[in-house]
């Protein structure tokens, strides 16, 4: 399986603190994306980082990509209770061709306590 | 823009019946649609990739005769779970993608419970 791993599996923090989630993957990628999923709901696309990029920001989100280590991190700053959700990284492997299939990581369940 | 809907949002059926789930791209043409399955507290697993007007490509281990996928138009794909059994109970999520774009837009998911 090409599925990536995420750590931690679960993360519980206080409102206002920063949350960092990590993702590792297995082979060369075209891009890496982060998604958020509230319990029992669909996925919301957060941010995409291409293989030639090292860092990207979007609002309170900061994503880094280290292709030499085949890893990425998602940082959520100044967390809010509403950030409570599962976060998944997903990669588009170069081998997936024009279909650009996403391969999802195992996910991190983030709980932000008020 | 880029809204994807799924219908129904949840369904409960008896073992042995077939269930059809629809996935629609509401404001764009989806050249490719993807079907995923997600068990509780687990990640999404890709079941199949479908391109409009052609047969779906199934992932290893997914039975094409059990999970029938039709992508008859650029805005609609259907997944039919045939002769459903309790082990088919899961959260089924579709996504849609426009040609030449990287991003997939996800539907809200369908919760299937087979009794």
PDB file of C-alpha atoms in Angstrom:
ATOM      1  CA  UNK A   1       0.000   0.000   0.000  1.00  0.00           C
ATOM      2  CA  UNK A   2       1.179   3.490  -0.757  1.00  0.00           C
ATOM      3  CA  UNK A   3      -0.840   5.021   2.029  1.00  0.00           C
ATOM      4  CA  UNK A   4       1.119   7.555   4.028  1.00  0.00           C
ATOM      5  CA  UNK A   5       1.369   7.835   7.760  1.00  0.00           C
ATOM      6  CA  UNK A   6       0.421  10.734   9.926  1.00  0.00           C
ATOM      7  CA  UNK A   7       1.394  11.536  13.440  1.00  0.00           C
ATOM      8  CA  UNK A   8       0.202  12.028  15.935  1.00  0.00           C
ATOM      9  CA  UNK A   9      -2.939   9.932  15.502  1.00  0.00           C
ATOM     10  CA  UNK A  10      -4.651  12.161  18.031  1.00  0.00           C
ATOM     11  CA  UNK A  11      -3.791  15.589  19.384  1.00  0.00           C
ATOM     12  CA  UNK A  12      -5.539  17.503  22.137  1.00  0.00           C
ATOM     13  CA  UNK A  13      -4.643  21.135  22.839  1.00  0.00           C
ATOM     14  CA  UNK A  14      -6.040  24.227  24.502  1.00  0.00           C
ATOM     15  CA  UNK A  15      -7.625  27.006  22.490  1.00  0.00           C
ATOM     16  CA  UNK A  16      -5.011  29.526  21.439  1.00  0.00           C
ATOM     17  CA  UNK A  17      -2.183  27.018  21.240  1.00  0.00           C
ATOM     18  CA  UNK A  18      -0.585  25.923  17.986  1.00  0.00           C
ATOM     19  CA  UNK A  19      -1.199  22.470  16.534  1.00  0.00           C
ATOM     20  CA  UNK A  20       1.355  20.641  14.422  1.00  0.00           C
ATOM     21  CA  UNK A  21       0.596  17.517  12.440  1.00  0.00           C
ATOM     22  CA  UNK A  22       3.079  15.531  10.408  1.00  0.00           C
ATOM     23  CA  UNK A  23       2.698  13.387   7.347  1.00  0.00           C
ATOM     24  CA  UNK A  24       5.121  10.978   5.695  1.00  0.00           C
ATOM     25  CA  UNK A  25       4.754   9.409   2.289  1.00  0.00           C
ATOM     26  CA  UNK A  26       6.488   6.762   0.255  1.00  0.00           C
ATOM     27  CA  UNK A  27       7.413   7.656  -3.311  1.00  0.00           C
ATOM     28  CA  UNK A  28       7.933  10.703  -5.490  1.00  0.00           C
ATOM     29  CA  UNK A  29       4.996  13.067  -5.544  1.00  0.00           C
ATOM     30  CA  UNK A  30       3.555  15.667  -7.839  1.00  0.00           C
ATOM     31  CA  UNK A  31       1.916  17.540  -4.997  1.00  0.00           C
ATOM     32  CA  UNK A  32       0.681  17.109  -1.446  1.00  0.00           C
ATOM     33  CA  UNK A  33      -2.619  18.367  -0.117  1.00  0.00           C
ATOM     34  CA  UNK A  34      -4.155  18.762   3.313  1.00  0.00           C
ATOM     35  CA  UNK A  35      -7.816  18.202   4.004  1.00  0.00           C
ATOM     36  CA  UNK A  36     -10.056  18.629   6.984  1.00  0.00           C
ATOM     37  CA  UNK A  37     -13.023  16.439   7.860  1.00  0.00           C
ATOM     38  CA  UNK A  38     -15.562  17.131  10.535  1.00  0.00           C
ATOM     39  CA  UNK A  39     -17.090  14.028  12.080  1.00  0.00           C
ATOM     40  CA  UNK A  40     -19.358  12.216   9.616  1.00  0.00           C
ATOM     41  CA  UNK A  41     -18.952  14.859   6.947  1.00  0.00           C
ATOM     42  CA  UNK A  42     -17.173  15.297   3.645  1.00  0.00           C
ATOM     43  CA  UNK A  43     -13.703  16.679   3.158  1.00  0.00           C
ATOM     44  CA  UNK A  44     -12.722  20.296   2.881  1.00  0.00           C
ATOM     45  CA  UNK A  45      -9.598  21.160   0.916  1.00  0.00           C
ATOM     46  CA  UNK A  46      -7.239  23.305   2.969  1.00  0.00           C
ATOM     47  CA  UNK A  47      -4.052  23.785   1.021  1.00  0.00           C
ATOM     48  CA  UNK A  48      -1.953  22.301  -1.786  1.00  0.00           C
ATOM     49  CA  UNK A  49       1.815  22.380  -1.935  1.00  0.00           C
ATOM     50  CA  UNK A  50       3.698  21.365  -5.052  1.00  0.00           C
ATOM     51  CA  UNK A  51       6.795  19.200  -5.032  1.00  0.00           C
ATOM     52  CA  UNK A  52       9.006  22.165  -5.923  1.00  0.00           C
ATOM     53  CA  UNK A  53       7.690  24.264  -3.037  1.00  0.00           C
ATOM     54  CA  UNK A  54       9.019  24.141   0.503  1.00  0.00           C
ATOM     55  CA  UNK A  55       6.532  26.209   2.435  1.00  0.00           C
ATOM     56  CA  UNK A  56       3.108  27.679   1.951  1.00  0.00           C
ATOM     57  CA  UNK A  57       0.794  29.824   4.045  1.00  0.00           C
ATOM     58  CA  UNK A  58      -2.931  30.303   4.059  1.00  0.00           C
ATOM     59  CA  UNK A  59      -4.425  32.320   6.898  1.00  0.00           C
ATOM     60  CA  UNK A  60      -3.609  30.476  10.125  1.00  0.00           C
ATOM     61  CA  UNK A  61      -2.265  27.493   8.217  1.00  0.00           C
ATOM     62  CA  UNK A  62       1.370  26.874   7.419  1.00  0.00           C
ATOM     63  CA  UNK A  63       2.457  23.844   5.436  1.00  0.00           C
ATOM     64  CA  UNK A  64       5.997  22.683   4.870  1.00  0.00           C
ATOM     65  CA  UNK A  65       7.264  20.023   2.506  1.00  0.00           C
ATOM     66  CA  UNK A  66      10.596  18.210   2.680  1.00  0.00           C
ATOM     67  CA  UNK A  67      10.891  15.985  -0.368  1.00  0.00           C
ATOM     68  CA  UNK A  68      14.265  14.616   0.755  1.00  0.00           C
ATOM     69  CA  UNK A  69      12.616  13.229   3.884  1.00  0.00           C
ATOM     70  CA  UNK A  70       9.306  12.551   2.135  1.00  0.00           C
ATOM     71  CA  UNK A  71       7.441  14.426   4.821  1.00  0.00           C
ATOM     72  CA  UNK A  72       5.147  17.374   5.316  1.00  0.00           C
ATOM     73  CA  UNK A  73       3.809  19.248   8.294  1.00  0.00           C
ATOM     74  CA  UNK A  74       0.664  21.267   8.870  1.00  0.00           C
ATOM     75  CA  UNK A  75       0.757  23.981  11.504  1.00  0.00           C
ATOM     76  CA  UNK A  76      -2.437  25.614  12.715  1.00  0.00           C
ATOM     77  CA  UNK A  77      -1.689  28.716  14.725  1.00  0.00           C
ATOM     78  CA  UNK A  78      -3.872  30.236  17.435  1.00  0.00           C
ATOM     79  CA  UNK A  79      -6.219  27.273  17.364  1.00  0.00           C
ATOM     80  CA  UNK A  80      -9.927  27.597  17.991  1.00  0.00           C
ATOM     81  CA  UNK A  81     -12.509  25.111  19.228  1.00  0.00           C
ATOM     82  CA  UNK A  82     -13.971  25.150  15.711  1.00  0.00           C
ATOM     83  CA  UNK A  83     -10.697  23.674  14.406  1.00  0.00           C
ATOM     84  CA  UNK A  84     -11.632  20.384  16.071  1.00  0.00           C
ATOM     85  CA  UNK A  85     -11.717  17.854  13.232  1.00  0.00           C
ATOM     86  CA  UNK A  86      -9.722  15.129  11.535  1.00  0.00           C
ATOM     87  CA  UNK A  87      -6.918  16.304   9.296  1.00  0.00           C
ATOM     88  CA  UNK A  88      -5.616  14.236   6.410  1.00  0.00           C
ATOM     89  CA  UNK A  89      -2.702  14.680   4.105  1.00  0.00           C
ATOM     90  CA  UNK A  90      -3.112  13.343   0.606  1.00  0.00           C
ATOM     91  CA  UNK A  91      -0.495  12.900  -2.061  1.00  0.00           C
ATOM     92  CA  UNK A  92      -0.638  12.796  -5.812  1.00  0.00           C
ATOM     93  CA  UNK A  93       2.064  10.403  -6.842  1.00  0.00           C
ATOM     94  CA  UNK A  94       3.886  10.930 -10.098  1.00  0.00           C
ATOM     95  CA  UNK A  95       3.009   7.347 -11.032  1.00  0.00           C
ATOM     96  CA  UNK A  96      -0.699   8.093 -10.905  1.00  0.00           C
ATOM     97  CA  UNK A  97      -0.467   9.678 -14.350  1.00  0.00           C
ATOM     98  CA  UNK A  98      -3.207  11.891 -15.697  1.00  0.00           C
ATOM     99  CA  UNK A  99      -5.781  10.507 -13.250  1.00  0.00           C
ATOM    100  CA  UNK A 100      -4.047  12.403 -10.456  1.00  0.00           C
ATOM    101  CA  UNK A 101      -5.404  10.071  -7.833  1.00  0.00           C
ATOM    102  CA  UNK A 102      -5.125  11.083  -4.208  1.00  0.00           C
ATOM    103  CA  UNK A 103      -3.612   8.721  -1.679  1.00  0.00           C
ATOM    104  CA  UNK A 104      -4.666   9.641   1.832  1.00  0.00           C
ATOM    105  CA  UNK A 105      -2.673   9.427   5.015  1.00  0.00           C
ATOM    106  CA  UNK A 106      -4.039   7.843   8.138  1.00  0.00           C
ATOM    107  CA  UNK A 107      -5.222  11.140   9.604  1.00  0.00           C
ATOM    108  CA  UNK A 108      -4.823  13.101  12.820  1.00  0.00           C
ATOM    109  CA  UNK A 109      -7.790  13.734  15.094  1.00  0.00           C
ATOM    110  CA  UNK A 110      -7.368  17.219  16.528  1.00  0.00           C
ATOM    111  CA  UNK A 111      -9.352  18.296  19.558  1.00  0.00           C
ATOM    112  CA  UNK A 112      -9.168  21.925  20.619  1.00  0.00           C
ATOM    113  CA  UNK A 113     -10.454  22.457  24.128  1.00  0.00           C
ATOM    114  CA  UNK A 114     -12.161  25.765  24.923  1.00  0.00           C
TER     115      UNK A 114
ATOM    116  CA  UNK B   1     -18.202  27.417  -6.935  1.00  0.00           C
ATOM    117  CA  UNK B   2     -17.054  23.798  -7.268  1.00  0.00           C
ATOM    118  CA  UNK B   3     -19.834  22.172  -5.285  1.00  0.00           C
ATOM    119  CA  UNK B   4     -20.325  18.428  -5.273  1.00  0.00           C
ATOM    120  CA  UNK B   5     -23.478  16.862  -3.908  1.00  0.00           C
ATOM    121  CA  UNK B   6     -24.291  13.304  -2.955  1.00  0.00           C
ATOM    122  CA  UNK B   7     -27.635  11.646  -2.628  1.00  0.00           C
ATOM    123  CA  UNK B   8     -28.799  10.164  -0.395  1.00  0.00           C
ATOM    124  CA  UNK B   9     -26.875  11.439   2.607  1.00  0.00           C
ATOM    125  CA  UNK B  10     -27.734   8.296   4.488  1.00  0.00           C
ATOM    126  CA  UNK B  11     -29.464   5.024   3.700  1.00  0.00           C
ATOM    127  CA  UNK B  12     -30.438   1.964   5.693  1.00  0.00           C
ATOM    128  CA  UNK B  13     -31.246  -1.199   3.794  1.00  0.00           C
ATOM    129  CA  UNK B  14     -31.756  -4.889   4.314  1.00  0.00           C
ATOM    130  CA  UNK B  15     -29.094  -7.413   3.447  1.00  0.00           C
ATOM    131  CA  UNK B  16     -29.334  -8.535  -0.154  1.00  0.00           C
ATOM    132  CA  UNK B  17     -30.772  -5.335  -1.580  1.00  0.00           C
ATOM    133  CA  UNK B  18     -28.993  -2.974  -3.951  1.00  0.00           C
ATOM    134  CA  UNK B  19     -28.349   0.658  -3.177  1.00  0.00           C
ATOM    135  CA  UNK B  20     -27.559   3.444  -5.625  1.00  0.00           C
ATOM    136  CA  UNK B  21     -25.618   6.524  -4.570  1.00  0.00           C
ATOM    137  CA  UNK B  22     -25.456   9.580  -6.797  1.00  0.00           C
ATOM    138  CA  UNK B  23     -22.627  12.071  -7.034  1.00  0.00           C
ATOM    139  CA  UNK B  24     -23.206  15.345  -8.870  1.00  0.00           C
ATOM    140  CA  UNK B  25     -20.960  18.261  -9.684  1.00  0.00           C
ATOM    141  CA  UNK B  26     -23.322  21.202  -9.463  1.00  0.00           C
ATOM    142  CA  UNK B  27     -21.439  24.030 -11.118  1.00  0.00           C
ATOM    143  CA  UNK B  28     -18.654  22.510 -13.145  1.00  0.00           C
ATOM    144  CA  UNK B  29     -18.009  19.692 -15.546  1.00  0.00           C
ATOM    145  CA  UNK B  30     -16.206  16.797 -13.930  1.00  0.00           C
ATOM    146  CA  UNK B  31     -14.125  14.841 -16.388  1.00  0.00           C
ATOM    147  CA  UNK B  32     -13.044  12.511 -13.616  1.00  0.00           C
ATOM    148  CA  UNK B  33     -14.875  11.333 -10.529  1.00  0.00           C
ATOM    149  CA  UNK B  34     -13.509   9.238  -7.705  1.00  0.00           C
ATOM    150  CA  UNK B  35     -15.263   6.982  -5.222  1.00  0.00           C
ATOM    151  CA  UNK B  36     -13.859   6.436  -1.749  1.00  0.00           C
ATOM    152  CA  UNK B  37     -14.834   4.316   1.187  1.00  0.00           C
ATOM    153  CA  UNK B  38     -14.175   5.245   4.782  1.00  0.00           C
ATOM    154  CA  UNK B  39     -14.647   3.020   7.820  1.00  0.00           C
ATOM    155  CA  UNK B  40     -15.099   4.623  11.252  1.00  0.00           C
ATOM    156  CA  UNK B  41     -12.005   6.431  12.498  1.00  0.00           C
ATOM    157  CA  UNK B  42     -10.064   5.381   9.432  1.00  0.00           C
ATOM    158  CA  UNK B  43      -8.775   7.113   6.357  1.00  0.00           C
ATOM    159  CA  UNK B  44     -10.328   7.268   2.913  1.00  0.00           C
ATOM    160  CA  UNK B  45      -9.546   4.391   0.635  1.00  0.00           C
ATOM    161  CA  UNK B  46      -9.925   4.893  -3.091  1.00  0.00           C
ATOM    162  CA  UNK B  47     -12.301   2.371  -4.626  1.00  0.00           C
ATOM    163  CA  UNK B  48     -12.376   3.432  -8.239  1.00  0.00           C
ATOM    164  CA  UNK B  49     -11.715   6.204 -10.719  1.00  0.00           C
ATOM    165  CA  UNK B  50     -14.237   6.966 -13.415  1.00  0.00           C
ATOM    166  CA  UNK B  51     -13.924   9.098 -16.494  1.00  0.00           C
ATOM    167  CA  UNK B  52     -16.997  10.328 -18.301  1.00  0.00           C
ATOM    168  CA  UNK B  53     -18.087   7.947 -20.994  1.00  0.00           C
ATOM    169  CA  UNK B  54     -15.661   5.152 -20.187  1.00  0.00           C
ATOM    170  CA  UNK B  55     -15.440   2.213 -17.820  1.00  0.00           C
ATOM    171  CA  UNK B  56     -14.282   2.823 -14.286  1.00  0.00           C
ATOM    172  CA  UNK B  57     -10.848   1.748 -13.136  1.00  0.00           C
ATOM    173  CA  UNK B  58     -11.091  -0.197  -9.902  1.00  0.00           C
ATOM    174  CA  UNK B  59      -8.447  -0.408  -7.217  1.00  0.00           C
ATOM    175  CA  UNK B  60      -7.014  -3.757  -6.285  1.00  0.00           C
ATOM    176  CA  UNK B  61      -9.347  -5.702  -4.041  1.00  0.00           C
ATOM    177  CA  UNK B  62     -12.497  -3.833  -5.051  1.00  0.00           C
ATOM    178  CA  UNK B  63     -15.052  -6.078  -6.755  1.00  0.00           C
ATOM    179  CA  UNK B  64     -16.295  -4.388  -9.905  1.00  0.00           C
ATOM    180  CA  UNK B  65     -19.381  -6.611 -10.051  1.00  0.00           C
ATOM    181  CA  UNK B  66     -20.346  -5.624  -6.541  1.00  0.00           C
ATOM    182  CA  UNK B  67     -19.651  -1.911  -6.817  1.00  0.00           C
ATOM    183  CA  UNK B  68     -21.059  -0.787 -10.147  1.00  0.00           C
ATOM    184  CA  UNK B  69     -19.959   2.651 -11.242  1.00  0.00           C
ATOM    185  CA  UNK B  70     -21.518   4.639 -14.025  1.00  0.00           C
ATOM    186  CA  UNK B  71     -20.273   8.039 -15.188  1.00  0.00           C
ATOM    187  CA  UNK B  72     -22.727   8.782 -17.950  1.00  0.00           C
ATOM    188  CA  UNK B  73     -22.394  12.557 -18.005  1.00  0.00           C
ATOM    189  CA  UNK B  74     -19.929  15.261 -17.038  1.00  0.00           C
ATOM    190  CA  UNK B  75     -21.967  16.091 -13.950  1.00  0.00           C
ATOM    191  CA  UNK B  76     -23.170  12.739 -12.659  1.00  0.00           C
ATOM    192  CA  UNK B  77     -21.605   9.516 -11.465  1.00  0.00           C
ATOM    193  CA  UNK B  78     -23.425   6.728  -9.657  1.00  0.00           C
ATOM    194  CA  UNK B  79     -22.189   3.954  -7.397  1.00  0.00           C
ATOM    195  CA  UNK B  80     -24.465   0.963  -6.984  1.00  0.00           C
ATOM    196  CA  UNK B  81     -23.720  -1.440  -4.158  1.00  0.00           C
ATOM    197  CA  UNK B  82     -25.269  -4.674  -5.365  1.00  0.00           C
ATOM    198  CA  UNK B  83     -26.562  -7.333  -2.980  1.00  0.00           C
ATOM    199  CA  UNK B  84     -25.374  -5.325  -0.008  1.00  0.00           C
ATOM    200  CA  UNK B  85     -24.261  -7.102   3.156  1.00  0.00           C
ATOM    201  CA  UNK B  86     -23.519  -5.775   6.641  1.00  0.00           C
ATOM    202  CA  UNK B  87     -19.787  -5.651   5.895  1.00  0.00           C
ATOM    203  CA  UNK B  88     -20.558  -3.111   3.145  1.00  0.00           C
ATOM    204  CA  UNK B  89     -21.765  -0.675   5.797  1.00  0.00           C
ATOM    205  CA  UNK B  90     -19.490   2.314   5.494  1.00  0.00           C
ATOM    206  CA  UNK B  91     -19.222   5.991   4.613  1.00  0.00           C
ATOM    207  CA  UNK B  92     -18.971   6.423   0.854  1.00  0.00           C
ATOM    208  CA  UNK B  93     -17.517   9.669  -0.450  1.00  0.00           C
ATOM    209  CA  UNK B  94     -17.188  10.849  -4.014  1.00  0.00           C
ATOM    210  CA  UNK B  95     -15.016  13.574  -5.425  1.00  0.00           C
ATOM    211  CA  UNK B  96     -14.948  15.328  -8.756  1.00  0.00           C
ATOM    212  CA  UNK B  97     -12.150  16.888 -10.713  1.00  0.00           C
ATOM    213  CA  UNK B  98     -11.968  19.173 -13.694  1.00  0.00           C
ATOM    214  CA  UNK B  99      -9.607  18.430 -16.514  1.00  0.00           C
ATOM    215  CA  UNK B 100      -6.142  19.988 -16.106  1.00  0.00           C
ATOM    216  CA  UNK B 101      -6.845  21.009 -12.502  1.00  0.00           C
ATOM    217  CA  UNK B 102      -5.182  19.367  -9.512  1.00  0.00           C
ATOM    218  CA  UNK B 103      -7.893  19.877  -6.969  1.00  0.00           C
ATOM    219  CA  UNK B 104     -10.606  17.340  -6.206  1.00  0.00           C
ATOM    220  CA  UNK B 105     -13.874  18.593  -4.766  1.00  0.00           C
ATOM    221  CA  UNK B 106     -15.506  16.256  -2.325  1.00  0.00           C
ATOM    222  CA  UNK B 107     -19.117  15.446  -1.765  1.00  0.00           C
ATOM    223  CA  UNK B 108     -20.574  15.365   1.760  1.00  0.00           C
ATOM    224  CA  UNK B 109     -20.623  11.571   1.833  1.00  0.00           C
ATOM    225  CA  UNK B 110     -23.289   8.888   2.116  1.00  0.00           C
ATOM    226  CA  UNK B 111     -23.638   6.768   5.224  1.00  0.00           C
ATOM    227  CA  UNK B 112     -24.725   3.241   4.247  1.00  0.00           C
ATOM    228  CA  UNK B 113     -25.984   0.880   6.931  1.00  0.00           C
ATOM    229  CA  UNK B 114     -26.883  -2.647   5.890  1.00  0.00           C
ATOM    230  CA  UNK B 115     -28.957  -4.584   8.401  1.00  0.00           C
TER     231      UNK B 115
END
